[in-house]
Amino acid sequence: MTENSNTPTPENNSPNAQSYGSYGSQSGTSQNGGAYQQPHGAPTYGTSAADPQQSGGKKPKNTVGIVALALSALGFVLGLFPATALFGWLLLFAGFVTGIVGLFQKFKEKITSIIAIVLSAVGTIASIIAMVVFAANTIANDPEFEQMIQDAQASVSATATPSASAAADDTSAAGSNEQSAASLDGVLKFGETAEYNDGVKVTVSEPRTDYTPSDTAAGDDNDALKNYVVFAVTIENGSRETFDPGMFLASGNSAGVEANQIFDSEQNLGSAPSTKLLPGDKVTFDMAFAVADANDITLEINTDFERDEILFTTKDI
């Protein structure tokens, strides 16, 4: 009798064999061609840690960003005060650099680093504006600066036309002189005072005719000029700077003829003094001229090269 191949053998009927066959049907391809199924609780291989936010979690705090934000905030405050501005700028720079480092922290929140960078930039601009405003206020309130501005204005206005003020004691005569001088800018009557805008005053007296040149006098050799006159010139320094009267020059004409200045050392007649005048000081000196007509004289006075010339005359103007 032939043995049936399908007859189970003790080997195939053993419990171990059945168990093995059952495991194989679950972990691999089943005997009847079923799909592979992984046993429950089996380990998973090949996975890695993911970004907590991608898996639905919240990103952890960025410690570097928090430090950057603290540095920028403190630097912002200190940068607004002149006494601590330098230290504030250093903190703002440190906050800016630290904020950039915080942006590259993996799997950490970035908002604190971004705020720190923006705050650092805004704080730097604000501190610069504060320093400019402080410096402008300091300069504007500096007495030396105000004095410098006033001196500059006085220097510019010094070239303006001088104003006339009467020197006569009689009130009615003074009013008449002021009207005469005001009728023509820069022209005054002898005896009046010209005052520049910076406070320098020049007065030329009426001519004296009691002068006779000495034998050593120079400038009296013109036969057409046989009348001799002397003027007393007074310069008063009402400005805030020293004044050099040595730059003073005078020339004139009489009855249509150029007048000659006379230099007479024996009678102390000649050039103006050379010693500078301090603010508030004044000096008086005499100048002599040979003229054609003592009643028809016009002198042109130049105090220096910065101020306008002044004309003093005996004519009605």
Coordinates of C-alpha atoms in Angstrom, one line a residue:
M1 CA 0.0 0.0 0.0
T2 CA 1.3 3.3 -1.1
E3 CA 1.9 6.0 1.6
N4 CA -0.1 9.2 1.2
S5 CA 2.1 12.3 0.9
N6 CA -0.6 14.4 2.5
T7 CA -0.6 12.3 5.6
P8 CA 0.5 14.5 8.4
T9 CA 3.6 13.5 10.1
P10 CA 4.4 14.0 13.8
E11 CA 6.9 16.6 12.7
N12 CA 4.2 18.7 11.0
N13 CA 1.7 18.2 13.8
S14 CA 4.0 19.4 16.5
P15 CA 3.0 22.6 18.4
N16 CA 6.3 24.2 17.5
A17 CA 5.7 23.8 13.9
Q18 CA 2.2 25.3 14.1
S19 CA 3.6 28.2 16.0
Y20 CA 6.3 28.8 13.5
G21 CA 3.9 28.7 10.7
S22 CA 1.7 31.2 12.3
Y23 CA 4.5 33.7 12.9
G24 CA 5.6 33.3 9.3
S25 CA 2.1 34.2 8.1
Q26 CA 2.1 37.4 10.1
S27 CA 5.7 38.7 9.5
G28 CA 6.2 37.6 5.9
T29 CA 4.3 36.3 3.0
S30 CA 1.6 33.9 4.1
Q31 CA 1.4 30.4 2.8
N32 CA -1.7 31.2 0.9
G33 CA -0.1 34.4 -0.7
G34 CA -1.5 36.9 1.9
A35 CA 0.1 40.3 2.5
Y36 CA 2.8 40.9 5.0
Q37 CA 1.7 42.2 8.4
Q38 CA 4.1 43.5 11.0
P39 CA 3.5 42.1 14.5
H40 CA 2.0 44.4 17.0
G41 CA 4.6 46.1 19.2
A42 CA 7.5 45.5 16.8
P43 CA 10.1 48.3 16.8
T44 CA 10.3 50.9 14.0
Y45 CA 13.7 51.5 12.4
G46 CA 15.0 54.5 10.3
T47 CA 13.0 57.3 11.9
S48 CA 14.7 60.6 13.2
A49 CA 13.7 63.5 15.6
A50 CA 11.7 66.2 13.8
D51 CA 11.1 70.0 14.4
P52 CA 8.7 70.2 17.4
Q53 CA 6.6 72.8 15.5
Q54 CA 6.2 70.5 12.5
S55 CA 4.8 67.8 14.7
G56 CA 2.4 70.2 16.3
G57 CA 4.6 71.3 19.3
K58 CA 5.8 74.8 20.3
K59 CA 9.4 75.8 19.7
P60 CA 11.5 76.2 22.8
K61 CA 12.7 79.7 23.9
N62 CA 15.8 81.2 22.3
T63 CA 18.1 82.1 25.1
V64 CA 20.5 83.9 22.7
G65 CA 17.6 86.0 21.3
I66 CA 16.5 86.9 24.8
V67 CA 20.0 88.0 25.7
A68 CA 20.2 90.1 22.5
L69 CA 16.8 91.7 23.3
A70 CA 18.0 92.7 26.8
L71 CA 21.2 94.2 25.4
S72 CA 19.4 96.2 22.8
A73 CA 16.8 97.5 25.2
L74 CA 19.4 98.6 27.8
G75 CA 21.5 100.2 25.1
F76 CA 18.5 102.0 23.7
V77 CA 17.9 103.7 27.1
L78 CA 21.5 104.5 27.9
G79 CA 22.1 105.9 24.3
L80 CA 19.6 108.7 24.9
F81 CA 21.7 110.4 27.6
P82 CA 24.9 112.1 26.7
A83 CA 26.8 110.9 29.8
T84 CA 26.0 107.2 28.9
A85 CA 25.7 107.4 25.2
L86 CA 29.1 105.7 24.5
F87 CA 28.2 102.7 26.7
G88 CA 24.8 102.6 25.2
W89 CA 26.2 102.4 21.7
L90 CA 28.4 99.4 22.7
L91 CA 25.4 97.6 24.1
L92 CA 23.3 98.3 21.0
F93 CA 26.1 96.9 18.8
A94 CA 26.4 93.8 21.1
G95 CA 22.6 93.4 20.9
F96 CA 22.7 93.6 17.1
V97 CA 25.4 90.9 16.8
T98 CA 23.8 88.6 19.3
G99 CA 20.5 89.0 17.6
I100 CA 22.0 87.8 14.3
V101 CA 23.5 84.8 16.1
G102 CA 20.1 84.0 17.6
L103 CA 18.5 83.8 14.2
F104 CA 20.7 80.7 13.4
Q105 CA 19.7 78.7 16.5
K106 CA 18.0 75.5 15.2
F107 CA 14.5 74.6 16.4
K108 CA 14.4 77.8 18.5
E109 CA 11.9 80.7 18.2
K110 CA 13.3 83.6 16.2
I111 CA 11.0 86.5 17.2
T112 CA 13.1 87.7 20.1
S113 CA 16.2 87.9 17.8
I114 CA 14.3 89.8 15.2
I115 CA 13.0 92.3 17.8
A116 CA 16.5 92.7 19.2
I117 CA 18.0 93.5 15.8
V118 CA 15.3 96.1 15.0
L119 CA 15.5 97.6 18.4
S120 CA 19.3 97.9 18.1
A121 CA 19.0 99.8 14.8
V122 CA 16.2 102.1 16.0
G123 CA 18.1 102.8 19.2
T124 CA 21.3 103.8 17.4
I125 CA 19.4 106.3 15.2
A126 CA 17.5 107.7 18.2
S127 CA 20.8 108.1 20.2
I128 CA 22.4 110.0 17.3
I129 CA 19.5 112.3 17.1
A130 CA 19.6 112.9 20.8
M131 CA 23.3 113.8 20.7
V132 CA 22.8 116.2 17.8
V133 CA 20.0 118.0 19.6
F134 CA 22.0 118.1 22.9
A135 CA 25.1 119.5 21.0
A136 CA 23.0 122.2 19.2
N137 CA 21.4 123.3 22.5
T138 CA 24.7 123.5 24.2
I139 CA 26.3 125.6 21.4
A140 CA 23.3 127.9 21.2
N141 CA 23.4 128.6 24.9
D142 CA 27.2 129.1 25.1
P143 CA 28.0 132.7 25.9
E144 CA 31.2 132.5 23.8
F145 CA 29.2 131.4 20.8
E146 CA 26.7 134.2 21.3
Q147 CA 29.6 136.6 21.5
M148 CA 31.2 135.2 18.4
I149 CA 27.9 135.7 16.5
Q150 CA 27.5 139.3 17.7
D151 CA 31.1 140.1 16.7
A152 CA 30.5 138.6 13.3
Q153 CA 27.3 140.7 12.9
A154 CA 29.2 143.8 14.1
S155 CA 32.0 143.2 11.6
V156 CA 29.5 142.9 8.7
S157 CA 27.5 145.9 9.8
A158 CA 30.6 148.0 10.4
T159 CA 30.7 148.8 6.7
A160 CA 27.3 150.4 6.9
T161 CA 27.0 154.1 6.4
P162 CA 27.7 156.0 9.6
S163 CA 25.0 157.9 11.4
A164 CA 25.4 161.5 12.5
S165 CA 24.8 163.0 15.9
A166 CA 25.1 166.7 16.7
A167 CA 27.9 167.8 18.9
A168 CA 26.8 171.4 19.6
D169 CA 25.6 172.3 23.1
D170 CA 22.6 174.4 21.8
T171 CA 19.6 172.2 21.4
S172 CA 18.2 174.0 18.4
A173 CA 21.5 174.0 16.6
A174 CA 21.9 170.2 17.3
G175 CA 18.5 169.6 15.7
S176 CA 19.5 171.6 12.7
N177 CA 22.8 169.7 12.3
E178 CA 21.0 166.3 12.6
Q179 CA 18.6 167.3 9.8
S180 CA 21.5 168.5 7.6
A181 CA 23.5 165.4 8.1
A182 CA 20.6 163.2 7.5
S183 CA 19.9 164.9 4.1
L184 CA 22.9 163.1 2.5
D185 CA 24.2 159.7 3.7
G186 CA 27.8 159.7 4.8
V187 CA 28.2 163.5 4.8
L188 CA 28.3 165.5 8.0
K189 CA 29.0 169.0 9.1
F190 CA 32.3 169.8 10.9
G191 CA 31.7 169.4 14.6
E192 CA 29.3 166.5 14.3
T193 CA 30.1 162.9 15.3
A194 CA 29.8 159.9 13.0
E195 CA 29.1 156.6 14.7
Y196 CA 29.5 153.2 13.1
N197 CA 27.2 150.3 13.9
D198 CA 29.9 148.6 15.9
G199 CA 30.2 151.6 18.2
V200 CA 33.3 153.4 16.8
K201 CA 32.8 157.2 16.7
V202 CA 34.7 159.8 14.8
T203 CA 34.4 163.6 15.4
V204 CA 36.1 166.3 13.3
S205 CA 35.9 169.8 14.8
E206 CA 35.3 173.0 13.0
P207 CA 38.5 174.4 11.4
R208 CA 40.7 176.7 13.4
T209 CA 42.4 179.5 11.4
D210 CA 44.9 180.6 14.0
Y211 CA 47.6 178.3 12.8
T212 CA 50.9 179.4 11.2
P213 CA 53.3 176.7 9.9
S214 CA 56.8 176.6 11.4
D215 CA 60.0 176.9 9.3
T216 CA 60.4 173.1 9.3
A217 CA 56.8 172.4 8.2
A218 CA 56.2 170.4 5.0
G219 CA 53.2 170.6 2.7
D220 CA 52.8 174.4 2.6
D221 CA 54.7 175.0 -0.6
N222 CA 51.6 175.5 -2.9
D223 CA 51.2 179.3 -3.6
A224 CA 47.5 178.7 -4.3
L225 CA 46.9 177.4 -0.8
K226 CA 47.8 180.2 1.6
N227 CA 45.1 179.6 4.1
Y228 CA 46.0 177.3 7.0
V229 CA 43.5 175.5 9.1
V230 CA 43.7 172.9 12.0
F231 CA 41.1 170.3 12.8
A232 CA 40.9 168.4 16.1
V233 CA 40.0 164.7 15.4
T234 CA 38.6 162.5 18.1
I235 CA 38.2 158.8 17.8
E236 CA 36.3 156.9 20.4
N237 CA 36.3 153.0 20.4
G238 CA 32.8 152.0 21.4
S239 CA 33.2 148.5 19.9
R240 CA 34.2 145.3 21.7
E241 CA 37.5 144.9 20.0
T242 CA 40.7 147.0 19.9
F243 CA 40.9 149.7 17.3
D244 CA 44.0 150.9 15.5
P245 CA 43.9 154.7 14.8
G246 CA 47.2 154.4 12.9
M247 CA 45.2 153.4 9.8
F248 CA 43.4 156.8 9.9
L249 CA 43.7 158.8 6.7
A250 CA 42.4 162.2 5.6
S251 CA 42.3 164.2 2.3
G252 CA 40.3 167.2 1.2
N253 CA 39.6 170.0 -1.3
S254 CA 38.8 173.7 -0.9
A255 CA 37.1 175.9 -3.5
G256 CA 37.8 173.3 -6.2
V257 CA 41.4 172.8 -5.3
E258 CA 43.0 169.8 -3.6
A259 CA 44.0 170.6 -0.1
N260 CA 47.5 169.7 1.2
Q261 CA 48.0 168.1 4.6
I262 CA 50.8 169.8 6.5
F263 CA 53.3 167.9 8.6
D264 CA 54.8 170.1 11.3
S265 CA 56.7 168.2 14.0
E266 CA 57.5 171.3 16.0
Q267 CA 53.8 171.9 16.6
N268 CA 53.0 168.2 16.8
L269 CA 51.0 168.1 13.6
G270 CA 51.1 165.1 11.4
S271 CA 49.8 161.5 11.2
A272 CA 47.4 159.9 13.6
P273 CA 48.6 158.1 16.7
S274 CA 49.7 154.5 16.2
T275 CA 48.8 153.0 19.6
K276 CA 45.7 150.8 19.6
L277 CA 42.6 151.8 21.5
L278 CA 41.0 149.4 23.9
P279 CA 37.2 149.1 24.1
G280 CA 35.9 152.3 25.7
D281 CA 39.1 154.4 25.1
K282 CA 39.4 157.5 22.9
V283 CA 42.1 159.6 21.5
T284 CA 42.3 163.2 20.1
F285 CA 44.9 164.6 17.7
D286 CA 45.3 167.6 15.4
M287 CA 45.6 167.7 11.7
A288 CA 46.6 170.8 9.6
F289 CA 45.8 171.6 6.0
A290 CA 46.7 174.3 3.5
V291 CA 43.5 175.3 1.8
A292 CA 42.3 177.8 -0.8
D293 CA 39.3 179.0 1.1
A294 CA 38.8 178.4 4.9
N295 CA 35.1 178.7 4.4
D296 CA 34.9 176.1 1.7
I297 CA 36.5 172.9 2.9
T298 CA 35.5 169.2 2.5
L299 CA 37.5 166.5 4.2
E300 CA 37.2 162.8 3.4
I301 CA 38.0 160.6 6.4
N302 CA 38.9 156.9 6.3
T303 CA 39.2 155.3 9.7
D304 CA 40.5 152.0 8.2
F305 CA 40.0 149.7 5.3
E306 CA 36.9 148.0 6.8
R307 CA 34.6 150.9 7.3
D308 CA 33.1 153.4 4.8
E309 CA 34.6 156.8 4.3
I310 CA 33.0 159.9 5.9
L311 CA 32.8 163.4 4.4
F312 CA 32.9 166.4 6.7
T313 CA 32.2 169.8 5.0
T314 CA 31.6 173.4 5.7
K315 CA 28.9 173.5 3.0
D316 CA 25.2 173.5 3.6
I317 CA 23.9 170.0 2.7

